[in-house]
PDB file of C-alpha atoms in Angstrom:
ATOM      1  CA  UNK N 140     -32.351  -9.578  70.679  1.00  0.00           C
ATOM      2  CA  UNK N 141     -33.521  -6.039  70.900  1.00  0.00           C
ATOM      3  CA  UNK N 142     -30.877  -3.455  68.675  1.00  0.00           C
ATOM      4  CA  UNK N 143     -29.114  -0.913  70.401  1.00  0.00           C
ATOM      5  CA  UNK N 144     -29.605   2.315  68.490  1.00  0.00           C
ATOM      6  CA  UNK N 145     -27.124   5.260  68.573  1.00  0.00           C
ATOM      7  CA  UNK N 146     -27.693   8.441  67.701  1.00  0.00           C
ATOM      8  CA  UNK N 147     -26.176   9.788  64.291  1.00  0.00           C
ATOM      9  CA  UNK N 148     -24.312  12.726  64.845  1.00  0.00           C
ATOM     10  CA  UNK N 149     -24.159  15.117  61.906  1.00  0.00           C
ATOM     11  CA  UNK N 150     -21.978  17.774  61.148  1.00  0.00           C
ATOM     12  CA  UNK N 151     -22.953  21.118  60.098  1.00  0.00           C
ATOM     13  CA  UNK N 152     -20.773  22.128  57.464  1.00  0.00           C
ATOM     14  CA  UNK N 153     -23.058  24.699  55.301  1.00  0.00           C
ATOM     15  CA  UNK N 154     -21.544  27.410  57.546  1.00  0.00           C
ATOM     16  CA  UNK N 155     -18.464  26.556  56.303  1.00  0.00           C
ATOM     17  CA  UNK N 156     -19.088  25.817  52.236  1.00  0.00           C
ATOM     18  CA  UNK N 157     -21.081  29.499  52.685  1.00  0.00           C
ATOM     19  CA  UNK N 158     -17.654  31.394  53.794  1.00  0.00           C
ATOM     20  CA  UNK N 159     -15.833  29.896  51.396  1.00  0.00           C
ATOM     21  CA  UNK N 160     -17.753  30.424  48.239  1.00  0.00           C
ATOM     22  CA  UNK N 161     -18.383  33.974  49.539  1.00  0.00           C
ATOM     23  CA  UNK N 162     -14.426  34.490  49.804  1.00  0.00           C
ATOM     24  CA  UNK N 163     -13.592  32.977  47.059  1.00  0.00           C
ATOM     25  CA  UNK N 164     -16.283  35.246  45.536  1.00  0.00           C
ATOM     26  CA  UNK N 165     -14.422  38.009  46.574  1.00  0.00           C
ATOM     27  CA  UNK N 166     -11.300  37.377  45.381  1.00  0.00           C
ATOM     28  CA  UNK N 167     -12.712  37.122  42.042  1.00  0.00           C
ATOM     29  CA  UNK N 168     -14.617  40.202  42.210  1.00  0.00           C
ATOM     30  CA  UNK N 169     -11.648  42.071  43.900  1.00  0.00           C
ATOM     31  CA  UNK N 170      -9.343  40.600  40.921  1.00  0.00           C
ATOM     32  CA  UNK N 171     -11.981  41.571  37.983  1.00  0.00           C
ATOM     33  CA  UNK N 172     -12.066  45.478  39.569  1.00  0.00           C
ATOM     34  CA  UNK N 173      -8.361  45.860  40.105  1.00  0.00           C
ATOM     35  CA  UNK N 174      -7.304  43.288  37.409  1.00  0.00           C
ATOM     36  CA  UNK N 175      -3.879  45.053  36.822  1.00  0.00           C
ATOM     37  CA  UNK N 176      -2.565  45.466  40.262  1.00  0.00           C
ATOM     38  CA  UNK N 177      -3.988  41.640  41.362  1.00  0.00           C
ATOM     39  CA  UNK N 178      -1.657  40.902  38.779  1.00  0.00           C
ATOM     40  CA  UNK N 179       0.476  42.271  40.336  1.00  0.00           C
ATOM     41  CA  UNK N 180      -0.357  41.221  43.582  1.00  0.00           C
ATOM     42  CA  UNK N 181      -0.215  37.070  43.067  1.00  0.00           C
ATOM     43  CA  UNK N 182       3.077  37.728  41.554  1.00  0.00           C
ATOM     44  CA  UNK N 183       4.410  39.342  45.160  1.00  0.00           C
ATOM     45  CA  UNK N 184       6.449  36.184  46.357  1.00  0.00           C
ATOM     46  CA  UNK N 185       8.294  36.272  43.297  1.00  0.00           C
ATOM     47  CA  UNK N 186       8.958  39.786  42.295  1.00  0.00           C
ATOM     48  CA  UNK N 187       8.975  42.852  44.696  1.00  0.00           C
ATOM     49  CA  UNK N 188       7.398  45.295  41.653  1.00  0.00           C
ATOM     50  CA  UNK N 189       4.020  45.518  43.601  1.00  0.00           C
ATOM     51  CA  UNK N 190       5.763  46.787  46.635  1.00  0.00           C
ATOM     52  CA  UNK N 191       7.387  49.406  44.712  1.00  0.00           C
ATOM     53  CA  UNK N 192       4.322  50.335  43.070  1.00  0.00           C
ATOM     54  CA  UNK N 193       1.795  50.345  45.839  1.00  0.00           C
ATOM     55  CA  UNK N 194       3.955  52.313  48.382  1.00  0.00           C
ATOM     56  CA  UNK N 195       1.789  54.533  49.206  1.00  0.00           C
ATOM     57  CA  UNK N 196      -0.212  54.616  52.513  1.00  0.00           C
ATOM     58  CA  UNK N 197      -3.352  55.849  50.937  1.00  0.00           C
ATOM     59  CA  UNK N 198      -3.634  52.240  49.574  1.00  0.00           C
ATOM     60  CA  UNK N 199      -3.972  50.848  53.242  1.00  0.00           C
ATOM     61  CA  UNK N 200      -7.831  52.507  53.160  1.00  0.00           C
ATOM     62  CA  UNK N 201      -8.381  51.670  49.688  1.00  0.00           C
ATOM     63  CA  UNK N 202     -11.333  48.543  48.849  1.00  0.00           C
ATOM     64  CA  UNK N 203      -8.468  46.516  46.942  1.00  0.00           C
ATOM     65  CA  UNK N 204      -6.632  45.713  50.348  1.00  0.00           C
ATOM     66  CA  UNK N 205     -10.295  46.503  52.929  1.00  0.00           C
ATOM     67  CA  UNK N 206     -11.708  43.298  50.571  1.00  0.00           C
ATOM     68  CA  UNK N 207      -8.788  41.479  50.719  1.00  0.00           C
ATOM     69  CA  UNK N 208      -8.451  42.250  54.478  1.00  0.00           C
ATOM     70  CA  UNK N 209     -11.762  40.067  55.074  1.00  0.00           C
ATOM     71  CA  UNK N 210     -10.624  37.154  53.243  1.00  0.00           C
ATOM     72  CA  UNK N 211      -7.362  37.545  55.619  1.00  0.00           C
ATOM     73  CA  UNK N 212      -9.131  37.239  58.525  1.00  0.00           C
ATOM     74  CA  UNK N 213     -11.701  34.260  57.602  1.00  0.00           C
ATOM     75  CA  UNK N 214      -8.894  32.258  56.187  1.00  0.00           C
ATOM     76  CA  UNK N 215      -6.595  32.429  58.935  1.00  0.00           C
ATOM     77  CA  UNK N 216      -9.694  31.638  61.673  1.00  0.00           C
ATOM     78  CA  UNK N 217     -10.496  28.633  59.430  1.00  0.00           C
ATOM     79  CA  UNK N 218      -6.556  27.368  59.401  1.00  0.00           C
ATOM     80  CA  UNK N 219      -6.434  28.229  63.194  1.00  0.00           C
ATOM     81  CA  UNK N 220      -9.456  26.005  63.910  1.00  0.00           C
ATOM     82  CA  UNK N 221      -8.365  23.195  61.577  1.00  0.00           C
ATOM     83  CA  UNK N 222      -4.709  23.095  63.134  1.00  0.00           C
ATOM     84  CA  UNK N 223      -6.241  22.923  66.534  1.00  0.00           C
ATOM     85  CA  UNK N 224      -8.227  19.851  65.433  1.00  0.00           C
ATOM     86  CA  UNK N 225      -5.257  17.705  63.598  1.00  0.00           C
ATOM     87  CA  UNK N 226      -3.684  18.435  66.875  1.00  0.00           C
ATOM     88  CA  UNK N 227      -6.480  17.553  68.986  1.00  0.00           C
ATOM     89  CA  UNK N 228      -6.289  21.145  70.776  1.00  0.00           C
ATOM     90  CA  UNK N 229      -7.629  21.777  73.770  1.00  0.00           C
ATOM     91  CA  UNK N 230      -8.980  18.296  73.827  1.00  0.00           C
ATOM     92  CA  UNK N 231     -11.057  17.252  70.852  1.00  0.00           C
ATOM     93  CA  UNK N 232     -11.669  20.802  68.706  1.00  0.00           C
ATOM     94  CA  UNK N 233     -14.319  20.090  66.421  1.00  0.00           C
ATOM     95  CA  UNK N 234     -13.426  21.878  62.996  1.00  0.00           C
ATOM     96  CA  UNK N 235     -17.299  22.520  61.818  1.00  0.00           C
ATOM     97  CA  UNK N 236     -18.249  24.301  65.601  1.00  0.00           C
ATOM     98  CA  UNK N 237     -19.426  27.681  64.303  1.00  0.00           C
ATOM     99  CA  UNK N 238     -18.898  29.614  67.247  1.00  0.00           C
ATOM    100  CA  UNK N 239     -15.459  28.444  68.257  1.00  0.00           C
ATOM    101  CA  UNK N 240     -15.041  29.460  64.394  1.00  0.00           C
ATOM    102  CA  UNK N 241     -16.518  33.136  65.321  1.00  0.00           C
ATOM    103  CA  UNK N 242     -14.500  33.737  68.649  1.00  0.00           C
ATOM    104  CA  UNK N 243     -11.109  32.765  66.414  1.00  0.00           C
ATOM    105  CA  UNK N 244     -12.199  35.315  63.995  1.00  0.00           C
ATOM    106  CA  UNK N 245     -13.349  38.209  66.144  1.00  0.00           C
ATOM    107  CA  UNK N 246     -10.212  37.115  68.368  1.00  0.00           C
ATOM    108  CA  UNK N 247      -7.946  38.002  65.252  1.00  0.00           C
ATOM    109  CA  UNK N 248     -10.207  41.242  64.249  1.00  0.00           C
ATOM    110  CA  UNK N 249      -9.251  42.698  67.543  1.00  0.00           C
ATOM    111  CA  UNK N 250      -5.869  41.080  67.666  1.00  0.00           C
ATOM    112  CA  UNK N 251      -4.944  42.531  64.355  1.00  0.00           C
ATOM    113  CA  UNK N 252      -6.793  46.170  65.022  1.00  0.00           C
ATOM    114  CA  UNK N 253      -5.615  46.659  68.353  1.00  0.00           C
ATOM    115  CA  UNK N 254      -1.707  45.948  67.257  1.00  0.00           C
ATOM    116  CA  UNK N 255      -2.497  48.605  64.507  1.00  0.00           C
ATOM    117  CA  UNK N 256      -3.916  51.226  66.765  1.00  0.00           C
ATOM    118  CA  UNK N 257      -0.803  50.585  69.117  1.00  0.00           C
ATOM    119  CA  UNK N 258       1.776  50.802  66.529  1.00  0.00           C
ATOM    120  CA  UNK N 259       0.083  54.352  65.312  1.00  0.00           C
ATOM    121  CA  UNK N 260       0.347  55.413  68.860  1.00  0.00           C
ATOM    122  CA  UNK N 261       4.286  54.545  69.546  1.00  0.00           C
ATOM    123  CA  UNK N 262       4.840  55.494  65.788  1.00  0.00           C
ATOM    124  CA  UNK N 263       3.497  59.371  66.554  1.00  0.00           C
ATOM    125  CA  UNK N 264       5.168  59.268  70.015  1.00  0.00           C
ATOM    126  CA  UNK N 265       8.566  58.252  68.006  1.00  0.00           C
ATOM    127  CA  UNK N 266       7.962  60.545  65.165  1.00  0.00           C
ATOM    128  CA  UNK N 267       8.359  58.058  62.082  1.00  0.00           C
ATOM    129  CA  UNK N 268       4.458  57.757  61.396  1.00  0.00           C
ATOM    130  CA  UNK N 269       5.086  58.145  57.395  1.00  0.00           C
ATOM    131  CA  UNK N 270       7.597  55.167  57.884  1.00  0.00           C
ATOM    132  CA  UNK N 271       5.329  53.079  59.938  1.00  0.00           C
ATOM    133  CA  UNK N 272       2.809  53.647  57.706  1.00  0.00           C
ATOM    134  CA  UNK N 273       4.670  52.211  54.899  1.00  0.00           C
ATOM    135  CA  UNK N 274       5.983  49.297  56.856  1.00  0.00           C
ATOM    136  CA  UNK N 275       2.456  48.279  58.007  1.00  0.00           C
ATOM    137  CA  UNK N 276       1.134  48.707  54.394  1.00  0.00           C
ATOM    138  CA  UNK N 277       3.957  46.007  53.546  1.00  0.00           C
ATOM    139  CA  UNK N 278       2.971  43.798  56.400  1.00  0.00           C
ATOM    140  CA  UNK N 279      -0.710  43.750  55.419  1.00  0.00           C
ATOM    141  CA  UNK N 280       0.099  43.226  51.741  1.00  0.00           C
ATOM    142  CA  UNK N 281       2.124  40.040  52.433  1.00  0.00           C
ATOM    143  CA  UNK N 282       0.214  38.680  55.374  1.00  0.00           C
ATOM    144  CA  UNK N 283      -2.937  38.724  53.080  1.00  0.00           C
ATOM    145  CA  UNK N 284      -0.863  37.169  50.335  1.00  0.00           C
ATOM    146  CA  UNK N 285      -0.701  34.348  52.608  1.00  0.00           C
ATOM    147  CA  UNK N 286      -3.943  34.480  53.766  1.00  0.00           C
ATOM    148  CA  UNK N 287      -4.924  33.912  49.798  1.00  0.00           C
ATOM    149  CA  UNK N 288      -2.663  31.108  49.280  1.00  0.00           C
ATOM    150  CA  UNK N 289      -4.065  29.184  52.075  1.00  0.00           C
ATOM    151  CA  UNK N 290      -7.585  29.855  51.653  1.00  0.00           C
ATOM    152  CA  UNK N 291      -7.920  26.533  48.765  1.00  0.00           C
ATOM    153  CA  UNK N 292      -5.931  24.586  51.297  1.00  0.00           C
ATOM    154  CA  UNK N 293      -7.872  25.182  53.933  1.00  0.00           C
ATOM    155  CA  UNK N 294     -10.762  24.492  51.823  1.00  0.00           C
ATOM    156  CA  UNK N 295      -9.704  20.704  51.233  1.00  0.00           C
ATOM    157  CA  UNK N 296      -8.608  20.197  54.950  1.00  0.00           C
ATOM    158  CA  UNK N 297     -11.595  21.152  55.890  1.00  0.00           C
ATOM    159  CA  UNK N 298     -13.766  18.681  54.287  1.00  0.00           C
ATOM    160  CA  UNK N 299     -11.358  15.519  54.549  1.00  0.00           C
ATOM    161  CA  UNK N 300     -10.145  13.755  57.562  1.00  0.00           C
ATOM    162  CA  UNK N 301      -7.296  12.146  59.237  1.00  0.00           C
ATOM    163  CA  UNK N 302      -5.278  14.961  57.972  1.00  0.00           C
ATOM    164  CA  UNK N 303      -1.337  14.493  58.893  1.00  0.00           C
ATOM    165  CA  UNK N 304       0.073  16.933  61.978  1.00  0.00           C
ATOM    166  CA  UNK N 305       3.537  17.465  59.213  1.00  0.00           C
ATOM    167  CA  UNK N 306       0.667  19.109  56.868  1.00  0.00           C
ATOM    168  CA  UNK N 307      -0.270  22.397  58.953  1.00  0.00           C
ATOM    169  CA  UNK N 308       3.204  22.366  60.165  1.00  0.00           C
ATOM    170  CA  UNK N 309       4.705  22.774  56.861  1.00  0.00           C
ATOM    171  CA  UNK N 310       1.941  25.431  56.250  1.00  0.00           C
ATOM    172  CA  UNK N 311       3.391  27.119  59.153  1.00  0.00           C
ATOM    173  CA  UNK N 312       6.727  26.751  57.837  1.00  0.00           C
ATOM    174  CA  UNK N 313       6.432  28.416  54.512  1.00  0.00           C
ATOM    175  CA  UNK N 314       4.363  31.246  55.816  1.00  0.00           C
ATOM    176  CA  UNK N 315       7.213  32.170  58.434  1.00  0.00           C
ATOM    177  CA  UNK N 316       9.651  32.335  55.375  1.00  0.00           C
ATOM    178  CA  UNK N 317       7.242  34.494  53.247  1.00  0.00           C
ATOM    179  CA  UNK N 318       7.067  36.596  56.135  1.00  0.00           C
ATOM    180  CA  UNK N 319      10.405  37.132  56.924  1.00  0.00           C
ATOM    181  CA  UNK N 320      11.265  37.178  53.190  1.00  0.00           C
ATOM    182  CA  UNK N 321       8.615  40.644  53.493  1.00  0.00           C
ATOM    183  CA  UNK N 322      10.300  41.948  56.721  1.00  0.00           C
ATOM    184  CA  UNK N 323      13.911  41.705  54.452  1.00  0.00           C
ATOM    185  CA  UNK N 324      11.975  43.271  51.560  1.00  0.00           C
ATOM    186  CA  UNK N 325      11.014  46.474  53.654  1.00  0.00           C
ATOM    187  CA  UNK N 326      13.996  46.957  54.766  1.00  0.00           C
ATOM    188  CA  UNK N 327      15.814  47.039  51.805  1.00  0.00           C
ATOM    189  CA  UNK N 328      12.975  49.330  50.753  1.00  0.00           C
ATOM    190  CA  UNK N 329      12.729  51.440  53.450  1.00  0.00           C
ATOM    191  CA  UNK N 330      16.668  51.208  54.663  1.00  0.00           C
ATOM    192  CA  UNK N 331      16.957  55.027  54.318  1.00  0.00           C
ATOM    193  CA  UNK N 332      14.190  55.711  56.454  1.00  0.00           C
ATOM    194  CA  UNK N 333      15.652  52.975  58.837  1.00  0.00           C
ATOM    195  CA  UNK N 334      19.259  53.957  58.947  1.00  0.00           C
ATOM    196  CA  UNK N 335      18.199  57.250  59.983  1.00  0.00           C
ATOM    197  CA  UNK N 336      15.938  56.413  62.746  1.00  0.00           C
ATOM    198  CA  UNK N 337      18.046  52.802  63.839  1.00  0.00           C
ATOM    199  CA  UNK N 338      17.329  53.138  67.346  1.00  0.00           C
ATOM    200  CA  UNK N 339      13.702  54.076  67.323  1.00  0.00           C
ATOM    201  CA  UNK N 340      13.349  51.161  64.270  1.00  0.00           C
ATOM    202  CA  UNK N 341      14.810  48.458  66.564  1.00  0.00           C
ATOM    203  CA  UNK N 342      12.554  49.321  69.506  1.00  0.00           C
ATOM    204  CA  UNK N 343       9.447  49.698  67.457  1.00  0.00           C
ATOM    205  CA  UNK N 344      10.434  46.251  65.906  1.00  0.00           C
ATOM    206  CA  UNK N 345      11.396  44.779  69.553  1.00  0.00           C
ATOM    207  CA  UNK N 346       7.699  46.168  70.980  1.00  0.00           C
ATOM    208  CA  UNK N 347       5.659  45.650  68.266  1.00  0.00           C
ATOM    209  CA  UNK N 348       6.388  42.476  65.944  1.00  0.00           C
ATOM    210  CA  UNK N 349       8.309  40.489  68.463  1.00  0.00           C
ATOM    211  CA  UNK N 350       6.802  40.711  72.021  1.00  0.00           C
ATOM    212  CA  UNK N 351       2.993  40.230  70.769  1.00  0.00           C
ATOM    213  CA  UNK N 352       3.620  37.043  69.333  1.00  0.00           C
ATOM    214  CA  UNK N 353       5.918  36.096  72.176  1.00  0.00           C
ATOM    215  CA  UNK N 354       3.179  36.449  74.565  1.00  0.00           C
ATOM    216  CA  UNK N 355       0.539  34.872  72.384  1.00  0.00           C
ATOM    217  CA  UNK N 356       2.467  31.684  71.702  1.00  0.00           C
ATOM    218  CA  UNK N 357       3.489  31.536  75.366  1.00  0.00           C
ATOM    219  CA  UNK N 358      -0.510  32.096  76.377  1.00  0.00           C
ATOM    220  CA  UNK N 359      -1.282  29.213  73.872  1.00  0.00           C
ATOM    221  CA  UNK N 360       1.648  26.711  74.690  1.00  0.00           C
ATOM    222  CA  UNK N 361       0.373  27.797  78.648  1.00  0.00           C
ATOM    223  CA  UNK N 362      -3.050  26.700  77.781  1.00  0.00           C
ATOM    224  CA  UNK N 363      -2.526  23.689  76.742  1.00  0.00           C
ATOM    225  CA  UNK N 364      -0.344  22.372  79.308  1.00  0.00           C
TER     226      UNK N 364
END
């Protein structure tokens, strides 16, 4: 009886372990350079101090949050790619496929820099750049906070299997309430600036934080059906 053989297939996650050790890497360098304010920083979902401190719009260019940007964006392609392979999306996503791992990223790079150049646009043609300025600093702040605290987590979903659908969906979860919790907290911040300019707030918030993500979930739910 002659043995059927069948081929091995083998995954290729060195990609993978490399992007992690070299974001983890720099979150530690980023955290030894600015030691104070990363204290500050991992202590944002808890106390709104570094908010207060690092107001100012200057710190959008600076290489604390530029640093921290890039660990943003590979941590939230990796936990895009893993949720659409616990949910078997479209058909069966394989979470070590490089390139579907680079068109999620450069997807979000332009996502995430377009919606910035479009908000400075409608912010000048509204006149309240300094307070869009400010809110987007706030935005990026939290949003990379998140990006951090999922980073180990995607990490260990990464290299186990027959990870539960509840698990990304209770990522999900928490990072909605951490970002509304930061939409509440610039508001109270910034409620001067807001009060004064209600109309032009509400629009900008209507056009720019609601519809994007309207049209992107409904593009995604489209896809898939």
């Amino acid at each position: 009886m002659i043995e059927q053989l069948h081929p091995r297939i083998i995954e290729n996650k060195d990609w993978a372990t490399l992007l992690f050790v070299l974001t983890f890497a720099v979150v530690a360098m980023t955290k030894s350079a600015y030691e104070t304010r990363f204290s500050e920083f991992s202590k944002l979902i808890f106390s709104d101090k570094y908010a207060k401190i690092y107001r100012d719009n200057n710190h959008l260019r600076s290489s604390f949050t530029v640093g921290l940007f890039f660990v943003q964006v590979i941590s939230y392609a990796f936990f895009i790619q893993l949720t659409m392979h616990i949910f078997e999306y479209p058909g069966k996503t394989d979470k070590t496929d490089w390139l579907l791992f680079i068109q999620i990223a450069t997807f979000l790079l332009y996502f995430i820099l377009a919606k910035f150049l479009i908000e400075k646009i409608v912010a000048t043609s509204f006149n309240i750049d300094e307070f869009a300025d400010l809110f987007n600093l706030q935005k990026v702040t939290y949003r990379t906070y998140i990006g951090i605290l999922i980073l180990p987590v995607n990490a260990i979903l990464f290299y186990y299997d027959n990870i539960p659908q509840v698990i990304p969906l209770v990522i999900i979860a928490i990072s909605l309430c951490i970002s509304l919790y930061s939409y509440f907290i610039s508001i109270k911040t910034y409620q001067n600036a807001i009060i004064g300019k209600l109309f032009y707030f509400i629009l900008y918030l209507c056009a720019l934080e609601i519809a994007p993500y309207y049209f992107l979930y409904y593009w995604i739910t489209k896809g898939s059906a």
